Amino acid sequence: MAMRLGVAAALAPTIAGARAGAADDTIPPLFDAAAKCGLRFGAAIDREIFDDPQYAALAARHAAVIGNINALKFDWLRPNSFTADYTTADKLVAFAEQHGKPFLGHTLIWNDWPPPWLTALGRKEKAATFAAHIDEVMGRYRGRIATWVVVNEPFSPWDRQPGHYRLGPWFSTFGPDYIARALRRARAADPSARLILNEAFCERRDDIGAAVRPALLRLVKTLRDADVPFDAVGLQGHVQPQHGLDHDAYVRFMDQLAAEKVELEITELDVDDSRIPGNAAQRDAAVAEHYRAFVAAVMRVPALTAITTWGLSDKYSWYHEVAQKENPLAPHQPRTHPFDNAGQPKAAFHALIERLSSC
Ligand code: G3I
């Protein structure tokens, strides 16, 4: 695999330790392992770090890039009206800056989870809101957020639209052109920021993945042919074994995307263990093997520049919400991340250390 020259050095954090709390400095940082192969390793976190110094320290120690999970989303910034509350987002960006780490902002334009007040607007008002939102948020963090997920999840086969486009306020306003509009506006709002087009489901070997992969490839080609500005494609990497996995085919898909002269990032890596049988130790071993196999596969693609996990510990896994919705009486306790509920490294952590540093 070709070494990615210069990337890690440019982005490796200047602060090795973590001011936020006492991180276990006897275990090697994940970002260090990744940097050995020229990869940036990041972690998306959120407001939980403000009340959990140990978790804050874990993020500060192991991530070279800090991202947010929810705080910069449209509905978390503007739940009731266009007036935004940036309190949490400001604190997260400040946390990253305090630790000398670049920030990955998620996400400016997403057709999912629109607050009711946005849905109720007329087309012209939505169009004005679209532009004002991008300008205001990117203007506020201009030069402080290194990379933006500008458009998230343009596709949703469940919506049964031509081209598998996801329905929502932005699609209803502009049609598929909302994607190019968002990217162009983002480039103008902060020319210093790297811009990502982000998609889910491409890992799945079912009809969903079979629909989304060609749709995303077609979209990237269209955007490139029209000289629409963006720097990377984000593949979320929520590894869900129950939907089937074919890592060789996934690498071939990544290579097809890379041929369009885009960088690639894994932007939301975690492993769903809800359908993995056995006790905790057996599930941990299986989850570790999924991390190892997935990372080994994607690292075969020279265009890959970064891997970001969607959280770091089981304690704050989003799969708690999924499990609660599936079975409120006896929710499955997720073991999806490199660190356990107590912030201790699991088999998945050791698998990541071994694979990220193998090149
Ligand atoms: O909007 C409702 C609000 O009306 C209600 O009062 C509140 C009560 O809990 O819930 C609000 O919905 C929450 C929603 O975030 C708002 O955006 C849901 O409960 C909450 O479960 C939801 O979770 C986040 C989800 O994105 C939607 O934003 C998850 O924490 C977050 O992990 C998840 O992350 C997504 C990425 O952004 C995109 N890729 C997939 C990934 C996992 O779904």
CSV table of C-alpha atoms and ligand atoms in Angstrom, one decimal:
chain,number,residue,atom,x,y,z
A,1,MET,CA,0.0,0.0,0.0
A,2,ALA,CA,1.4,3.4,-1.0
A,3,MET,CA,2.4,5.5,2.0
A,4,ARG,CA,0.3,8.6,2.3
A,5,LEU,CA,3.2,11.1,2.5
A,6,GLY,CA,2.9,14.3,4.5
A,7,VAL,CA,-0.7,13.9,5.6
A,8,ALA,CA,-0.1,12.7,9.1
A,9,ALA,CA,2.7,15.1,9.8
A,10,ALA,CA,0.6,18.0,8.8
A,11,LEU,CA,-2.2,17.0,11.0
A,12,ALA,CA,-0.6,15.2,13.9
A,13,PRO,CA,-1.7,17.0,17.0
A,14,THR,CA,0.9,19.2,18.7
A,15,ILE,CA,-0.2,18.1,22.2
A,16,ALA,CA,0.6,14.4,22.9
A,17,GLY,CA,-1.0,14.3,26.3
A,18,ALA,CA,-4.5,15.2,27.3
A,19,ARG,CA,-5.2,18.2,29.6
A,20,ALA,CA,-8.9,17.1,29.9
A,21,GLY,CA,-8.3,14.4,32.4
A,22,ALA,CA,-6.2,11.4,33.3
A,23,ALA,CA,-5.9,9.2,30.2
A,24,ASP,CA,-4.2,5.9,30.5
A,25,ASP,CA,-0.8,6.8,29.0
A,26,THR,CA,0.4,3.2,29.2
A,27,ILE,CA,-1.6,2.3,26.1
A,28,PRO,CA,-0.5,3.6,22.7
A,29,PRO,CA,-2.6,6.3,21.1
A,30,LEU,CA,-4.7,5.2,18.2
A,31,PHE,CA,-3.7,8.2,16.2
A,32,ASP,CA,-0.1,7.3,16.5
A,33,ALA,CA,-0.7,3.9,15.1
A,34,ALA,CA,-2.6,5.3,12.1
A,35,ALA,CA,0.1,8.0,11.5
A,36,LYS,CA,2.7,5.3,11.0
A,37,CYS,CA,0.8,4.5,7.7
A,38,GLY,CA,0.1,8.1,6.8
A,39,LEU,CA,-3.6,8.0,8.0
A,40,ARG,CA,-5.4,10.5,10.2
A,41,PHE,CA,-7.3,8.8,13.0
A,42,GLY,CA,-10.2,10.8,14.4
A,43,ALA,CA,-13.2,10.4,16.8
A,44,ALA,CA,-16.6,12.0,16.7
A,45,ILE,CA,-17.8,12.9,20.1
A,46,ASP,CA,-20.4,15.3,21.6
A,47,ARG,CA,-21.6,17.0,24.7
A,48,GLU,CA,-21.0,13.9,26.9
A,49,ILE,CA,-17.3,14.9,27.2
A,50,PHE,CA,-18.2,18.0,29.3
A,51,ASP,CA,-19.5,15.8,32.2
A,52,ASP,CA,-17.1,12.9,31.7
A,53,PRO,CA,-13.5,14.0,31.9
A,54,GLN,CA,-12.3,10.5,31.5
A,55,TYR,CA,-14.0,10.3,28.1
A,56,ALA,CA,-12.7,13.7,27.2
A,57,ALA,CA,-9.2,12.5,28.0
A,58,LEU,CA,-9.7,9.3,25.9
A,59,ALA,CA,-10.7,11.5,22.9
A,60,ALA,CA,-7.8,13.8,23.5
A,61,ARG,CA,-5.3,11.0,23.7
A,62,HIS,CA,-6.4,8.8,20.9
A,63,ALA,CA,-7.8,11.1,18.2
A,64,ALA,CA,-5.8,13.3,15.9
A,65,VAL,CA,-9.0,14.8,14.6
A,66,ILE,CA,-12.0,15.7,16.7
A,67,GLY,CA,-15.5,15.6,15.2
A,68,ASN,CA,-19.0,16.2,16.5
A,69,ILE,CA,-21.8,13.7,16.4
A,70,ASN,CA,-24.8,16.0,16.7
A,71,ALA,CA,-24.0,19.5,17.9
A,72,LEU,CA,-23.5,21.0,14.4
A,73,LYS,CA,-26.6,19.4,12.8
A,74,PHE,CA,-29.3,21.7,11.6
A,75,ASP,CA,-32.0,20.3,14.0
A,76,TRP,CA,-29.6,20.4,17.0
A,77,LEU,CA,-28.6,24.1,16.2
A,78,ARG,CA,-32.0,25.3,15.2
A,79,PRO,CA,-34.7,23.0,16.9
A,80,ASN,CA,-37.4,25.6,17.1
A,81,SER,CA,-36.6,28.4,14.7
A,82,PHE,CA,-33.8,29.7,12.5
A,83,THR,CA,-32.2,31.3,15.6
A,84,ALA,CA,-29.3,28.9,16.4
A,85,ASP,CA,-27.9,27.9,19.8
A,86,TYR,CA,-24.2,27.3,19.2
A,87,THR,CA,-23.3,26.7,22.9
A,88,THR,CA,-22.4,23.0,22.6
A,89,ALA,CA,-20.8,23.4,19.2
A,90,ASP,CA,-18.6,26.3,20.4
A,91,LYS,CA,-17.4,24.2,23.4
A,92,LEU,CA,-16.6,21.2,21.2
A,93,VAL,CA,-14.6,23.3,18.7
A,94,ALA,CA,-12.8,25.0,21.6
A,95,PHE,CA,-12.0,21.5,23.1
A,96,ALA,CA,-10.3,20.5,19.8
A,97,GLU,CA,-8.4,23.8,19.6
A,98,GLN,CA,-7.2,23.5,23.2
A,99,HIS,CA,-5.7,20.1,22.2
A,100,GLY,CA,-4.3,21.4,19.0
A,101,LYS,CA,-6.4,19.1,16.9
A,102,PRO,CA,-8.3,19.8,13.6
A,103,PHE,CA,-12.1,19.6,13.7
A,104,LEU,CA,-14.5,17.6,11.5
A,105,GLY,CA,-17.9,19.3,11.3
A,106,HIS,CA,-21.0,17.1,10.9
A,107,THR,CA,-23.2,18.1,9.0
A,108,LEU,CA,-24.5,21.1,7.2
A,109,ILE,CA,-27.1,19.7,4.8
A,110,TRP,CA,-29.1,16.5,5.5
A,111,ASN,CA,-32.6,15.7,4.4
A,112,ASP,CA,-33.2,13.6,7.5
A,113,TRP,CA,-34.4,14.9,10.9
A,114,PRO,CA,-35.7,18.2,9.7
A,115,PRO,CA,-37.3,20.2,12.6
A,116,PRO,CA,-41.0,20.7,12.1
A,117,TRP,CA,-40.6,24.5,11.6
A,118,LEU,CA,-38.4,23.9,8.6
A,119,THR,CA,-40.7,21.4,7.1
A,120,ALA,CA,-43.5,23.9,7.4
A,121,LEU,CA,-41.8,26.6,5.4
A,122,GLY,CA,-42.6,27.4,1.7
A,123,ARG,CA,-40.2,26.6,-1.1
A,124,LYS,CA,-38.8,30.1,-1.3
A,125,GLU,CA,-38.3,30.3,2.5
A,126,LYS,CA,-36.6,26.9,2.5
A,127,ALA,CA,-34.3,28.1,-0.3
A,128,ALA,CA,-33.4,31.2,1.7
A,129,THR,CA,-32.9,29.2,4.9
A,130,PHE,CA,-30.6,26.7,3.0
A,131,ALA,CA,-28.3,29.6,1.9
A,132,ALA,CA,-28.4,31.5,5.2
A,133,HIS,CA,-27.7,28.3,7.2
A,134,ILE,CA,-24.5,27.4,5.3
A,135,ASP,CA,-23.3,31.0,5.3
A,136,GLU,CA,-23.9,31.5,9.0
A,137,VAL,CA,-22.5,28.3,10.3
A,138,MET,CA,-19.5,28.2,8.1
A,139,GLY,CA,-18.9,31.9,8.6
A,140,ARG,CA,-18.9,31.4,12.4
A,141,TYR,CA,-16.2,28.7,12.2
A,142,ARG,CA,-14.3,30.0,9.2
A,143,GLY,CA,-10.7,28.9,9.5
A,144,ARG,CA,-11.5,26.9,12.7
A,145,ILE,CA,-13.2,23.8,11.2
A,146,ALA,CA,-10.8,22.1,8.9
A,147,THR,CA,-13.2,19.7,7.3
A,148,TRP,CA,-16.9,19.9,6.8
A,149,VAL,CA,-19.4,17.1,6.0
A,150,VAL,CA,-21.3,19.4,3.7
A,151,VAL,CA,-24.0,17.0,2.4
A,152,ASN,CA,-24.9,13.9,4.4
A,153,GLU,CA,-26.7,10.8,3.0
A,154,PRO,CA,-28.1,12.0,-0.3
A,155,PHE,CA,-29.5,8.6,-0.9
A,156,SER,CA,-32.3,6.6,0.7
A,157,PRO,CA,-33.7,3.6,-1.3
A,158,TRP,CA,-36.5,3.5,1.2
A,159,ASP,CA,-37.9,6.7,-0.3
A,160,ARG,CA,-38.4,5.0,-3.6
A,161,GLN,CA,-37.3,8.1,-5.7
A,162,PRO,CA,-35.8,8.0,-9.1
A,163,GLY,CA,-32.0,7.7,-8.6
A,164,HIS,CA,-32.7,6.6,-4.9
A,165,TYR,CA,-32.5,10.2,-3.7
A,166,ARG,CA,-33.5,10.8,-0.1
A,167,LEU,CA,-36.6,12.9,0.4
A,168,GLY,CA,-36.6,15.9,2.7
A,169,PRO,CA,-36.8,19.7,2.8
A,170,TRP,CA,-33.7,20.4,0.6
A,171,PHE,CA,-34.6,17.8,-2.0
A,172,SER,CA,-38.2,19.2,-2.2
A,173,THR,CA,-36.8,22.7,-2.7
A,174,PHE,CA,-34.1,22.1,-5.3
A,175,GLY,CA,-34.3,18.5,-6.4
A,176,PRO,CA,-30.9,16.7,-6.6
A,177,ASP,CA,-29.3,20.0,-7.4
A,178,TYR,CA,-29.3,20.8,-3.7
A,179,ILE,CA,-26.1,18.8,-3.5
A,180,ALA,CA,-24.1,20.9,-6.0
A,181,ARG,CA,-25.6,24.1,-4.6
A,182,ALA,CA,-24.5,23.2,-1.0
A,183,LEU,CA,-21.0,22.3,-2.1
A,184,ARG,CA,-20.6,25.5,-4.1
A,185,ARG,CA,-21.9,27.7,-1.3
A,186,ALA,CA,-19.7,25.9,1.2
A,187,ARG,CA,-16.6,26.5,-0.9
A,188,ALA,CA,-17.4,30.2,-1.1
A,189,ALA,CA,-18.3,30.4,2.6
A,190,ASP,CA,-14.9,29.0,3.8
A,191,PRO,CA,-12.3,28.4,1.0
A,192,SER,CA,-9.9,27.0,3.6
A,193,ALA,CA,-12.1,24.1,4.6
A,194,ARG,CA,-12.0,20.6,3.0
A,195,LEU,CA,-15.5,19.6,1.9
A,196,ILE,CA,-16.9,16.1,2.2
A,197,LEU,CA,-19.8,14.4,0.5
A,198,ASN,CA,-20.8,11.7,3.0
A,199,GLU,CA,-22.8,8.5,2.5
A,200,ALA,CA,-24.0,5.5,4.5
A,201,PHE,CA,-24.9,1.9,3.6
A,202,CYS,CA,-22.2,1.3,1.0
A,203,GLU,CA,-20.8,-1.4,3.2
A,204,ARG,CA,-24.0,-3.5,3.1
A,205,ARG,CA,-24.2,-6.5,0.7
A,206,ASP,CA,-28.0,-6.3,0.5
A,207,ASP,CA,-30.3,-4.5,-1.9
A,208,ILE,CA,-29.7,-1.2,0.0
A,209,GLY,CA,-26.0,-1.3,-0.6
A,210,ALA,CA,-26.5,-2.5,-4.2
A,211,ALA,CA,-28.7,0.6,-4.8
A,212,VAL,CA,-26.6,3.2,-3.0
A,213,ARG,CA,-23.1,2.3,-4.3
A,214,PRO,CA,-23.8,3.0,-8.0
A,215,ALA,CA,-25.9,6.0,-7.1
A,216,LEU,CA,-23.1,7.5,-5.2
A,217,LEU,CA,-20.6,6.7,-7.9
A,218,ARG,CA,-22.9,8.3,-10.5
A,219,LEU,CA,-23.3,11.4,-8.3
A,220,VAL,CA,-19.6,11.8,-7.8
A,221,LYS,CA,-18.9,11.5,-11.6
A,222,THR,CA,-21.7,14.1,-12.2
A,223,LEU,CA,-20.3,16.5,-9.7
A,224,ARG,CA,-16.8,16.1,-10.9
A,225,ASP,CA,-17.8,16.6,-14.6
A,226,ALA,CA,-19.6,19.8,-13.6
A,227,ASP,CA,-16.5,21.1,-11.6
A,228,VAL,CA,-18.5,21.2,-8.4
A,229,PRO,CA,-16.0,21.8,-5.6
A,230,PHE,CA,-15.5,19.0,-3.0
A,231,ASP,CA,-12.4,17.3,-1.7
A,232,ALA,CA,-13.4,13.9,-0.4
A,233,VAL,CA,-16.1,11.3,-0.3
A,234,GLY,CA,-16.9,10.1,3.2
A,235,LEU,CA,-18.0,6.5,3.5
A,236,GLN,CA,-19.5,6.2,7.0
A,237,GLY,CA,-18.4,2.7,7.8
A,238,HIS,CA,-21.1,1.6,10.2
A,239,VAL,CA,-20.2,-2.1,9.9
A,240,GLN,CA,-23.4,-4.1,10.3
A,241,PRO,CA,-22.6,-7.7,9.7
A,242,GLN,CA,-26.2,-8.7,9.6
A,243,HIS,CA,-26.6,-7.0,6.2
A,244,GLY,CA,-23.7,-8.9,4.7
A,245,LEU,CA,-20.2,-7.8,4.1
A,246,ASP,CA,-17.8,-8.3,1.1
A,247,HIS,CA,-14.6,-6.3,1.8
A,248,ASP,CA,-13.0,-7.1,-1.5
A,249,ALA,CA,-16.0,-5.8,-3.4
A,250,TYR,CA,-16.0,-2.7,-1.1
A,251,VAL,CA,-12.4,-2.1,-1.9
A,252,ARG,CA,-13.2,-2.3,-5.6
A,253,PHE,CA,-16.0,0.3,-5.1
A,254,MET,CA,-13.6,2.6,-3.2
A,255,ASP,CA,-11.1,2.3,-6.1
A,256,GLN,CA,-13.9,3.3,-8.5
A,257,LEU,CA,-14.6,6.4,-6.4
A,258,ALA,CA,-10.9,7.2,-6.1
A,259,ALA,CA,-10.6,7.1,-9.9
A,260,GLU,CA,-12.8,10.3,-9.9
A,261,LYS,CA,-9.8,12.0,-8.3
A,262,VAL,CA,-11.4,12.4,-4.8
A,263,GLU,CA,-9.8,11.5,-1.5
A,264,LEU,CA,-11.7,9.0,0.7
A,265,GLU,CA,-12.4,9.0,4.4
A,266,ILE,CA,-14.1,6.5,6.6
A,267,THR,CA,-16.2,9.0,8.7
A,268,GLU,CA,-18.3,7.0,11.2
A,269,LEU,CA,-16.6,3.7,11.9
A,270,ASP,CA,-18.2,1.3,14.4
A,271,VAL,CA,-19.4,-2.3,14.5
A,272,ASP,CA,-23.0,-3.3,15.2
A,273,ASP,CA,-22.9,-6.3,17.5
A,274,SER,CA,-26.7,-6.6,18.0
A,275,ARG,CA,-26.9,-9.7,15.9
A,276,ILE,CA,-23.6,-11.3,17.1
A,277,PRO,CA,-24.3,-14.3,19.4
A,278,GLY,CA,-22.4,-15.3,22.5
A,279,ASN,CA,-21.3,-13.8,25.8
A,280,ALA,CA,-19.5,-10.5,26.1
A,281,ALA,CA,-16.0,-12.0,25.5
A,282,GLN,CA,-17.2,-13.8,22.4
A,283,ARG,CA,-18.9,-10.7,21.1
A,284,ASP,CA,-15.9,-8.6,21.8
A,285,ALA,CA,-13.7,-11.0,19.9
A,286,ALA,CA,-16.1,-11.0,16.9
A,287,VAL,CA,-16.3,-7.2,17.0
A,288,ALA,CA,-12.5,-7.0,17.1
A,289,GLU,CA,-12.2,-9.2,14.1
A,290,HIS,CA,-14.7,-7.0,12.2
A,291,TYR,CA,-12.7,-3.9,13.0
A,292,ARG,CA,-9.5,-5.7,11.9
A,293,ALA,CA,-10.9,-7.0,8.6
A,294,PHE,CA,-12.6,-3.8,7.7
A,295,VAL,CA,-9.6,-1.6,8.4
A,296,ALA,CA,-7.3,-4.0,6.7
A,297,ALA,CA,-9.5,-3.8,3.6
A,298,VAL,CA,-9.9,0.0,3.4
A,299,MET,CA,-6.2,0.6,4.0
A,300,ARG,CA,-5.5,-1.2,0.7
A,301,VAL,CA,-6.9,1.9,-1.0
A,302,PRO,CA,-4.2,4.6,-1.4
A,303,ALA,CA,-6.9,7.4,-1.7
A,304,LEU,CA,-7.9,6.7,1.9
A,305,THR,CA,-6.6,9.6,4.1
A,306,ALA,CA,-8.6,9.3,7.3
A,307,ILE,CA,-10.6,7.0,9.6
A,308,THR,CA,-12.9,8.5,12.1
A,309,THR,CA,-14.9,6.4,14.6
A,310,TRP,CA,-18.4,7.4,15.6
A,311,GLY,CA,-17.6,7.7,19.3
A,312,LEU,CA,-15.0,5.8,21.2
A,313,SER,CA,-16.7,3.9,24.0
A,314,ASP,CA,-19.7,1.5,24.4
A,315,LYS,CA,-20.9,3.9,27.0
A,316,TYR,CA,-22.0,6.5,24.4
A,317,SER,CA,-22.7,4.2,21.5
A,318,TRP,CA,-25.6,5.4,19.4
A,319,TYR,CA,-26.6,1.7,19.3
A,320,HIS,CA,-28.1,2.2,22.8
A,321,GLU,CA,-30.8,4.3,21.1
A,322,VAL,CA,-31.3,1.6,18.4
A,323,ALA,CA,-31.6,-1.2,21.0
A,324,GLN,CA,-34.0,0.8,23.2
A,325,LYS,CA,-36.3,1.4,20.2
A,326,GLU,CA,-36.1,-2.3,19.3
A,327,ASN,CA,-36.8,-3.7,22.7
A,328,PRO,CA,-37.5,-1.1,25.5
A,329,LEU,CA,-38.0,-3.9,28.0
A,330,ALA,CA,-34.6,-5.6,27.6
A,331,PRO,CA,-32.4,-3.5,25.3
A,332,HIS,CA,-29.3,-5.1,24.1
A,333,GLN,CA,-26.2,-3.6,25.7
A,334,PRO,CA,-24.0,-2.6,22.8
A,335,ARG,CA,-20.3,-3.6,22.7
A,336,THR,CA,-19.6,-1.7,19.5
A,337,HIS,CA,-16.6,0.4,20.2
A,338,PRO,CA,-12.8,0.2,21.0
A,339,PHE,CA,-13.4,1.1,24.7
A,340,ASP,CA,-15.8,-0.4,27.2
A,341,ASN,CA,-18.3,1.4,29.4
A,342,ALA,CA,-15.5,2.1,31.9
A,343,GLY,CA,-13.2,3.5,29.2
A,344,GLN,CA,-11.0,0.5,29.2
A,345,PRO,CA,-9.5,-0.9,26.0
A,346,LYS,CA,-11.2,-3.9,24.5
A,347,ALA,CA,-10.1,-6.5,22.0
A,348,ALA,CA,-11.3,-4.1,19.3
A,349,PHE,CA,-8.8,-1.5,20.5
A,350,HIS,CA,-5.9,-3.9,20.2
A,351,ALA,CA,-7.1,-5.0,16.8
A,352,LEU,CA,-7.2,-1.4,15.6
A,353,ILE,CA,-3.7,-0.7,17.0
A,354,GLU,CA,-2.3,-3.7,15.2
A,355,ARG,CA,-4.1,-3.0,11.9
A,356,LEU,CA,-3.7,0.8,11.7
A,357,SER,CA,0.0,0.5,12.1
A,358,SER,CA,0.4,-2.3,9.6
A,359,CYS,CA,1.4,-1.0,6.2
B,1,G3I,O1,-35.9,15.4,17.2
B,1,G3I,C1,-36.2,14.7,18.4
B,1,G3I,C2,-36.8,15.7,19.4
B,1,G3I,O2,-38.1,16.1,18.9
B,1,G3I,C3,-37.0,14.9,20.7
B,1,G3I,O3,-37.5,15.9,21.7
B,1,G3I,C4,-35.7,14.3,21.2
B,1,G3I,C5,-35.9,13.5,22.4
B,1,G3I,O4,-34.8,12.6,22.5
B,1,G3I,O5,-35.2,13.4,20.2
B,1,G3I,C6,-34.9,14.2,19.0
B,1,G3I,O6,-34.4,13.2,18.0
B,1,G3I,C7,-33.1,12.8,18.3
B,1,G3I,C8,-32.3,13.1,17.0
B,1,G3I,O7,-31.0,12.6,17.2
B,1,G3I,C9,-32.3,14.6,16.7
B,1,G3I,O8,-31.3,14.8,15.6
B,1,G3I,C10,-33.1,11.4,18.6
B,1,G3I,O9,-33.8,11.1,19.8
B,1,G3I,C11,-31.8,10.8,18.6
B,1,G3I,O10,-31.8,9.4,18.7
B,1,G3I,C12,-31.0,11.2,17.3
B,1,G3I,O11,-29.8,10.6,17.3
B,1,G3I,C13,-28.8,11.0,16.5
B,1,G3I,C14,-29.1,10.7,15.0
B,1,G3I,O12,-27.9,10.7,14.2
B,1,G3I,C15,-30.0,11.8,14.4
B,1,G3I,O13,-29.4,13.0,14.4
B,1,G3I,C16,-27.7,10.0,17.0
B,1,G3I,O14,-27.3,10.4,18.3
B,1,G3I,C17,-26.5,10.0,16.1
B,1,G3I,O15,-25.6,9.0,16.5
B,1,G3I,C18,-26.9,9.7,14.6
B,1,G3I,O16,-25.8,9.8,13.9
B,1,G3I,C19,-26.0,9.5,12.5
B,1,G3I,C20,-25.1,10.4,11.7
B,1,G3I,O17,-25.5,11.8,12.0
B,1,G3I,C21,-25.3,10.1,10.2
B,1,G3I,N1,-24.9,8.7,9.9
B,1,G3I,C22,-25.7,7.7,10.7
B,1,G3I,C23,-25.5,8.0,12.2
B,1,G3I,C24,-26.3,7.0,13.0
B,1,G3I,O18,-27.6,7.1,12.8
